[in-house]
Short mmCIF file of C-alpha atoms in Angstrom, two decimals:
data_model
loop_
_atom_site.label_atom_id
_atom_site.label_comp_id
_atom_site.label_asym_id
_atom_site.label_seq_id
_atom_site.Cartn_x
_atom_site.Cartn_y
_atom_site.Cartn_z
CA UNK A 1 0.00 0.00 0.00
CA UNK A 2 1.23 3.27 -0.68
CA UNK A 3 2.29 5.80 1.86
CA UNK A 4 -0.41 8.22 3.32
CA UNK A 5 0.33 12.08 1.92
CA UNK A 6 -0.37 14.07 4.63
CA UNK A 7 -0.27 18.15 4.35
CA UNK A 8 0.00 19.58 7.89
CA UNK A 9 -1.55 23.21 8.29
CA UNK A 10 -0.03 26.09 10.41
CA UNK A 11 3.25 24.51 9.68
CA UNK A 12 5.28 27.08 11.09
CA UNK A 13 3.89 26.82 14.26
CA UNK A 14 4.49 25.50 17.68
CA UNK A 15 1.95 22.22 16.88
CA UNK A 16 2.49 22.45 12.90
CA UNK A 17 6.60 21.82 13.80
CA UNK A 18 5.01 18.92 16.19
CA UNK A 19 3.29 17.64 13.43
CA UNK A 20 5.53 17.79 10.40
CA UNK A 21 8.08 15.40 13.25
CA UNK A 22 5.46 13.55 13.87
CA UNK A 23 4.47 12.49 10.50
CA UNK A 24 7.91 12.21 9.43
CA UNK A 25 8.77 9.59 12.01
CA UNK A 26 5.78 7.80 11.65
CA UNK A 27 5.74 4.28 9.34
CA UNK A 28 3.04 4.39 6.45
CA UNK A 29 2.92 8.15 5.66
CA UNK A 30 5.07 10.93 4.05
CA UNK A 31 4.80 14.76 4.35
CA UNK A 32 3.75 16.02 1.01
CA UNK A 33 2.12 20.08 2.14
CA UNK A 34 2.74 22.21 4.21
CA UNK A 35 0.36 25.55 4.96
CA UNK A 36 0.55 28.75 6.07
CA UNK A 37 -1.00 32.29 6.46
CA UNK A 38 -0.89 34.72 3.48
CA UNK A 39 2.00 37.11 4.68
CA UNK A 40 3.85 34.35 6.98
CA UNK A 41 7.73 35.01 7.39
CA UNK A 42 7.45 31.18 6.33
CA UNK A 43 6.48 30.70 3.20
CA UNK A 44 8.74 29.30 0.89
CA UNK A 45 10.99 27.25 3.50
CA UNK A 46 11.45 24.06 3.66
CA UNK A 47 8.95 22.63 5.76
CA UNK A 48 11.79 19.98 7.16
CA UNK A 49 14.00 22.30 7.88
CA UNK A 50 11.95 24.54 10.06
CA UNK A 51 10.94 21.57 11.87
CA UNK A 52 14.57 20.59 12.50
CA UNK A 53 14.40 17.54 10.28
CA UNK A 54 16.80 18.65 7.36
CA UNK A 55 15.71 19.12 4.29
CA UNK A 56 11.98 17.08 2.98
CA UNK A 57 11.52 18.73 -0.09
CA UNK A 58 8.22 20.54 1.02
CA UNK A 59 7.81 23.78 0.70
CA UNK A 60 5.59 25.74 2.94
CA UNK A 61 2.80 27.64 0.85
CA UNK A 62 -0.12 29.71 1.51
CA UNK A 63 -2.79 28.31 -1.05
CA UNK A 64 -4.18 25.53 0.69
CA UNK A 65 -6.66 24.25 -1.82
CA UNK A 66 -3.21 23.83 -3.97
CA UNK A 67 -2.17 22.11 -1.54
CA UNK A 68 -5.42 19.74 -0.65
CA UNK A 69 -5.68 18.41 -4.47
CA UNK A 70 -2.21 16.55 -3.90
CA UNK A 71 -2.80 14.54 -0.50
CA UNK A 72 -4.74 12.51 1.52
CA UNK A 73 -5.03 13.70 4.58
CA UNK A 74 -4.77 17.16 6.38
CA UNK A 75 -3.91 17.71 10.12
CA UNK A 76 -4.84 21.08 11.31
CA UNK A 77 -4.31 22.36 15.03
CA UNK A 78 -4.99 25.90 13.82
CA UNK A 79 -7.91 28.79 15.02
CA UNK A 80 -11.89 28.13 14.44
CA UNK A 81 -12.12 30.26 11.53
CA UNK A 82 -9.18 28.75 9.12
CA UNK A 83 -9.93 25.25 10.18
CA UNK A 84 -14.21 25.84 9.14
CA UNK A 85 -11.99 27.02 6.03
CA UNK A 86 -10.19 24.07 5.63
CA UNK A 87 -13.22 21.51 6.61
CA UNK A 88 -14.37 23.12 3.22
CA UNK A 89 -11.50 22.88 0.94
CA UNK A 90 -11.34 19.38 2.58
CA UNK A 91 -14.81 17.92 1.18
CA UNK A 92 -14.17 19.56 -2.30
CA UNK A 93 -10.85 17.46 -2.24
CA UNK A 94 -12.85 14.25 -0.90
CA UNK A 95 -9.88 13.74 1.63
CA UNK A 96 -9.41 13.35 5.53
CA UNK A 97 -9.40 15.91 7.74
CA UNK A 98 -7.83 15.55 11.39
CA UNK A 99 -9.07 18.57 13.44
CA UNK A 100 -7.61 19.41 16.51
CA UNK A 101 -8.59 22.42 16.79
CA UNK A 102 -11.12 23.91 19.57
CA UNK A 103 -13.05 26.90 20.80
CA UNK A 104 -15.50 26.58 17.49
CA UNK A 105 -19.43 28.02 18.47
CA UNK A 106 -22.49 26.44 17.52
CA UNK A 107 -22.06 28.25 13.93
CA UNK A 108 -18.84 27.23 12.63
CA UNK A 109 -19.46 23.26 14.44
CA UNK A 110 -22.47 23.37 12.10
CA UNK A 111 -20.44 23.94 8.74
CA UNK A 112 -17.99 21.18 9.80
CA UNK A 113 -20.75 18.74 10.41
CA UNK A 114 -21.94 20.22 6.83
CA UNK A 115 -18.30 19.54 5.52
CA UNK A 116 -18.11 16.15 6.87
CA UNK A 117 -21.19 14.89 4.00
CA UNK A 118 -18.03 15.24 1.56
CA UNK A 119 -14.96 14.68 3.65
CA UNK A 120 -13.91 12.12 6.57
CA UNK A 121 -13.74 14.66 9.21
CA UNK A 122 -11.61 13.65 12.25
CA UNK A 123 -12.56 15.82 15.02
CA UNK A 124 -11.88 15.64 18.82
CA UNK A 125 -10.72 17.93 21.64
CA UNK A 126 -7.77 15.46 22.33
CA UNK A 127 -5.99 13.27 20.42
CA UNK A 128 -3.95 11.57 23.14
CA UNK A 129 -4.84 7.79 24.08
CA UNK A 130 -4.39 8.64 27.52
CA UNK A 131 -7.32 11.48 27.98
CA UNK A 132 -10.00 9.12 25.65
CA UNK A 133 -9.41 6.23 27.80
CA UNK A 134 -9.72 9.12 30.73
CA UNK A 135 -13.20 10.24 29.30
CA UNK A 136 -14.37 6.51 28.91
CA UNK A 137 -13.87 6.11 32.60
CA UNK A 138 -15.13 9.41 33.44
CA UNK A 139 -18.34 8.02 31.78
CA UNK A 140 -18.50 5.29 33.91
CA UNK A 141 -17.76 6.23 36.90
CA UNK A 142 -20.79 9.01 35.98
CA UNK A 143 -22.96 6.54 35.42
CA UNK A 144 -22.12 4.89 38.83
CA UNK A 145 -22.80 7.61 41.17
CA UNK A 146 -25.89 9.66 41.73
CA UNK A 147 -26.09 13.32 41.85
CA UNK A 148 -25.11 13.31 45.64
CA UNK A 149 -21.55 13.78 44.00
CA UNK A 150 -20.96 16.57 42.76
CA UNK A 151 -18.57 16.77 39.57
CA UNK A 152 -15.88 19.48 38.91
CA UNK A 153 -13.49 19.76 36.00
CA UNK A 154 -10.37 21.72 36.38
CA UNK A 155 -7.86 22.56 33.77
CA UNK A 156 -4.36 24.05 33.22
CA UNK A 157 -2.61 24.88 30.19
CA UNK A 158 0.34 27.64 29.10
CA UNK A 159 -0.17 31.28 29.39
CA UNK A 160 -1.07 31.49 25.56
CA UNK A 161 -3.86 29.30 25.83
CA UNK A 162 -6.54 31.42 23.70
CA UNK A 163 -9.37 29.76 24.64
CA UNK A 164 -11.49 28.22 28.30
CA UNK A 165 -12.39 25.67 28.84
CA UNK A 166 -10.06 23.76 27.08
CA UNK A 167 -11.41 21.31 24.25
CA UNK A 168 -10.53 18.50 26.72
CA UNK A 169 -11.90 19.90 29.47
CA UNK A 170 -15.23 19.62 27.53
CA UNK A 171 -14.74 16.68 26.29
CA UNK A 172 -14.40 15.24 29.85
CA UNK A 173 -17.54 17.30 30.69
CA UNK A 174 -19.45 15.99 28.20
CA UNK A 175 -18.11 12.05 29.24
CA UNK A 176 -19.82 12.99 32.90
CA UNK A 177 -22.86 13.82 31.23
CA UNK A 178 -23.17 11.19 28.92
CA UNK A 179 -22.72 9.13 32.11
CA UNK A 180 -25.36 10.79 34.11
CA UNK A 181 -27.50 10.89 30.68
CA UNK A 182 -28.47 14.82 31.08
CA UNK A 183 -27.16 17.70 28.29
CA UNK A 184 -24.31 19.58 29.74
CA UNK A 185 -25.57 22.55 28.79
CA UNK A 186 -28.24 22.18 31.08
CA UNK A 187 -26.15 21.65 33.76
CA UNK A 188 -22.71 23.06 33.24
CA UNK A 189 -21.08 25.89 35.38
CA UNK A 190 -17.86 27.85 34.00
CA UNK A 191 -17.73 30.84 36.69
CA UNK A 192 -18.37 31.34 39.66
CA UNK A 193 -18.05 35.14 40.98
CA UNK A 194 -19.22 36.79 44.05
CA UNK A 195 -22.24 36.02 46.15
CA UNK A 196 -23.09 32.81 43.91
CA UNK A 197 -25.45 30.75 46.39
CA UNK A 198 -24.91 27.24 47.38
CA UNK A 199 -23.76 24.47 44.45
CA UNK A 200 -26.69 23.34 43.01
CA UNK A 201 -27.44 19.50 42.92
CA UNK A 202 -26.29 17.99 39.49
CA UNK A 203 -24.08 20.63 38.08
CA UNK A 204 -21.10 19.73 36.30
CA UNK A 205 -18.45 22.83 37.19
CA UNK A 206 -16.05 23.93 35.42
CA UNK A 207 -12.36 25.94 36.53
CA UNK A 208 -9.79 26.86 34.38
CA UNK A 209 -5.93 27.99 35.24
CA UNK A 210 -3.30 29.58 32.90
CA UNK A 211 -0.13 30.27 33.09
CA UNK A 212 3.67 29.00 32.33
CA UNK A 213 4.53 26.95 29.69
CA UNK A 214 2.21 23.38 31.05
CA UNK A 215 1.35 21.30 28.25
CA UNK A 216 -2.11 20.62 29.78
CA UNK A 217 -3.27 19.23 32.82
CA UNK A 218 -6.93 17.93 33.60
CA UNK A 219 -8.46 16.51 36.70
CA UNK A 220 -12.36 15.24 36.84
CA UNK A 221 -13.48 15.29 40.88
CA UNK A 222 -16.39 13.53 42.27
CA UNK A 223 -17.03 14.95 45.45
CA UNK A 224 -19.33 14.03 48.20
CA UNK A 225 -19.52 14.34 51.76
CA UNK A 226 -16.81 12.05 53.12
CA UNK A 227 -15.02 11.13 50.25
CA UNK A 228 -13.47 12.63 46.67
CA UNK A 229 -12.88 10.36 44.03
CA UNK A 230 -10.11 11.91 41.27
CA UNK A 231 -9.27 11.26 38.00
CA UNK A 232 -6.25 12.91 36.30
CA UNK A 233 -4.45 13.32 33.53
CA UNK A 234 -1.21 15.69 33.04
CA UNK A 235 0.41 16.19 29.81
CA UNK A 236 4.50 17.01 29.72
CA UNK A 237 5.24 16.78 25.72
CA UNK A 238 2.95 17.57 22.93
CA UNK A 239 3.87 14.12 20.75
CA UNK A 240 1.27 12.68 22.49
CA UNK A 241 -1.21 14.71 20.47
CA UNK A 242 0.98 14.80 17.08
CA UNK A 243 0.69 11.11 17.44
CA UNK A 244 -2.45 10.48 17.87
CA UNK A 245 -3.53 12.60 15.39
CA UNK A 246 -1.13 11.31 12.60
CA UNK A 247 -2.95 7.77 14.08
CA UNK A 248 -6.65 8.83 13.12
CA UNK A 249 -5.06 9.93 9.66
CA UNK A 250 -4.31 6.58 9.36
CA UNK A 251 -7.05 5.21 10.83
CA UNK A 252 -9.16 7.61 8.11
CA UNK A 253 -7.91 5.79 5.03
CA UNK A 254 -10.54 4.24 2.82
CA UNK A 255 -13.37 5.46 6.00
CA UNK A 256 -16.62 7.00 4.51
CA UNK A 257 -17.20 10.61 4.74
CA UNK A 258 -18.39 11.36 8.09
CA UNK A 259 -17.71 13.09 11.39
CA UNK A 260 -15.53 10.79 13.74
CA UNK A 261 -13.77 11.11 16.85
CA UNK A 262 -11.21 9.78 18.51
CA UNK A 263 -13.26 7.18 20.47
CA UNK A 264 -13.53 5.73 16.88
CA UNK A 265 -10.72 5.71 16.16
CA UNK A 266 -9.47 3.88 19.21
CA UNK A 267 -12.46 1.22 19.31
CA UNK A 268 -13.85 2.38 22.34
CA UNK A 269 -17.55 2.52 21.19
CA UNK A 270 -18.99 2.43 24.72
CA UNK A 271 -17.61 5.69 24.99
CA UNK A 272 -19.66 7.78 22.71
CA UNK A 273 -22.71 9.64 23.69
#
């Protein structure tokens, strides 16, 4: 079987560098695009090279439906706005679409569902094995208590962070309450600010820290009188994402369009909603 082509968008940054390595070392795929802004400092190196790889032979562009007619696959860690974009340009090329990208509103998660009828659309607020098996016992352990404990999700990433709560922090959310069977946004909290009355019964809070340079740190509580049960998970390198999303690439090939998630991709049906 021929290797996967996989373009990787925001290439010059931070995650795109992550994800250009990640490709590269990974069996059964080959970096063939490489995306960036109109106006980047980037465009026109060597997509290898600024990922400290040596030379690939892929140069970093700006016209990313150029780009999408000569691969596979796309990974994108990028902003809401250019990855709706590229969910487009992605079911006119009829290829896979690895989105790790969060923070999209009710709008813009609309036009990717919309995308997905023409592309296999890889979406999920964490690609890391560890946090899906995380959410999958989050669900359970939901499912096993009753309302007297009360549920709390508290996250931690860098200082540059743009957006709260963190994709994974909702993802976990949403695990709890899948487990209790209620919509979260019937019962989620994310502030709490002066005189705020007592917790109400079934809520599923939400906190959120920033600051440093932490990769991303998430803790579920269950909290009752007496006892606290605590489930965590603490990212210290970003490969863990690359990875995984450079797996559901993989795991896209010869998929129907659709939207999928990581739980898919993983085999961990019970999971999902």
């Amino acid at each position: 079987m021929e290797k996967l082509k996989i373009a990787v968008t925001g290439a010059a940054g931070r995650m795109g560098r992550e994800l250009i390595k990640a490709v590269h070392d990974t069996p059964g795929c080959v970096l063939a695009g490489a995306v960036e802004q109109p106006g980047s400092l980037a465009l026109g190196q060597d997509a290898g090279l600024l990922a400290g790889l040596g030379k690939l032979g892929v140069l970093i562009g700006d016209d990313a439906l150029e780009q999408f007619a000569k691969v596979d696959a796309v990974l994108d860690f990028t902003v809401p706005a250019a990855s709706v974009e590229f969910a487009g340009l992605a079911a006119n090329a009829r290829i896979i679409h690895v989105m790790g990208t969060t923070g999209l509103n009710a709008e813009q998660e609309a036009k990717v569902k919309a995308a997905a009828r023409h592309a296999t659309i890889i979406k999920s607020g964490n690609m890391s094995l560890g946090v899906n098996l995380l959410a999958a016992l989050v669900k359970k352990v939901a499912a096993a208590l009753d309302p007297d404990f009360d549920i709390e999700v508290l996250e931690m990433h860098h200082r540059h962070k743009i957006d709260a709560p963190s994709g994974t922090a909702l993802l976990l959310g949403q695990a709890a309450a899948d487990g209790r069977k209620v919509a979260l946004a019937d019962v989620s909290v994310r502030s709490r600010d002066g005189h705020t009355g007592a917790r109400k019964r079934g809520d599923i809070g939400f906190a959120t820290l920033r600051g440093g340079n932490v990769v991303g740190e998430h803790t579920v509580i269950f909290a009752a009188d007496g006892e606290r049960i605590e489930l965590t998970h603490k990212a210290s390198d970003r490969g863990i994402f690359t990875r995984g999303a450079v797996k559901a690439a993989l795991w896209g090939r010869g998929k129907p369009p659709g939207l999928y998630d990581m739980f898919d991709v993983l085999g961990i049906a019970e999971a999902k909603g």
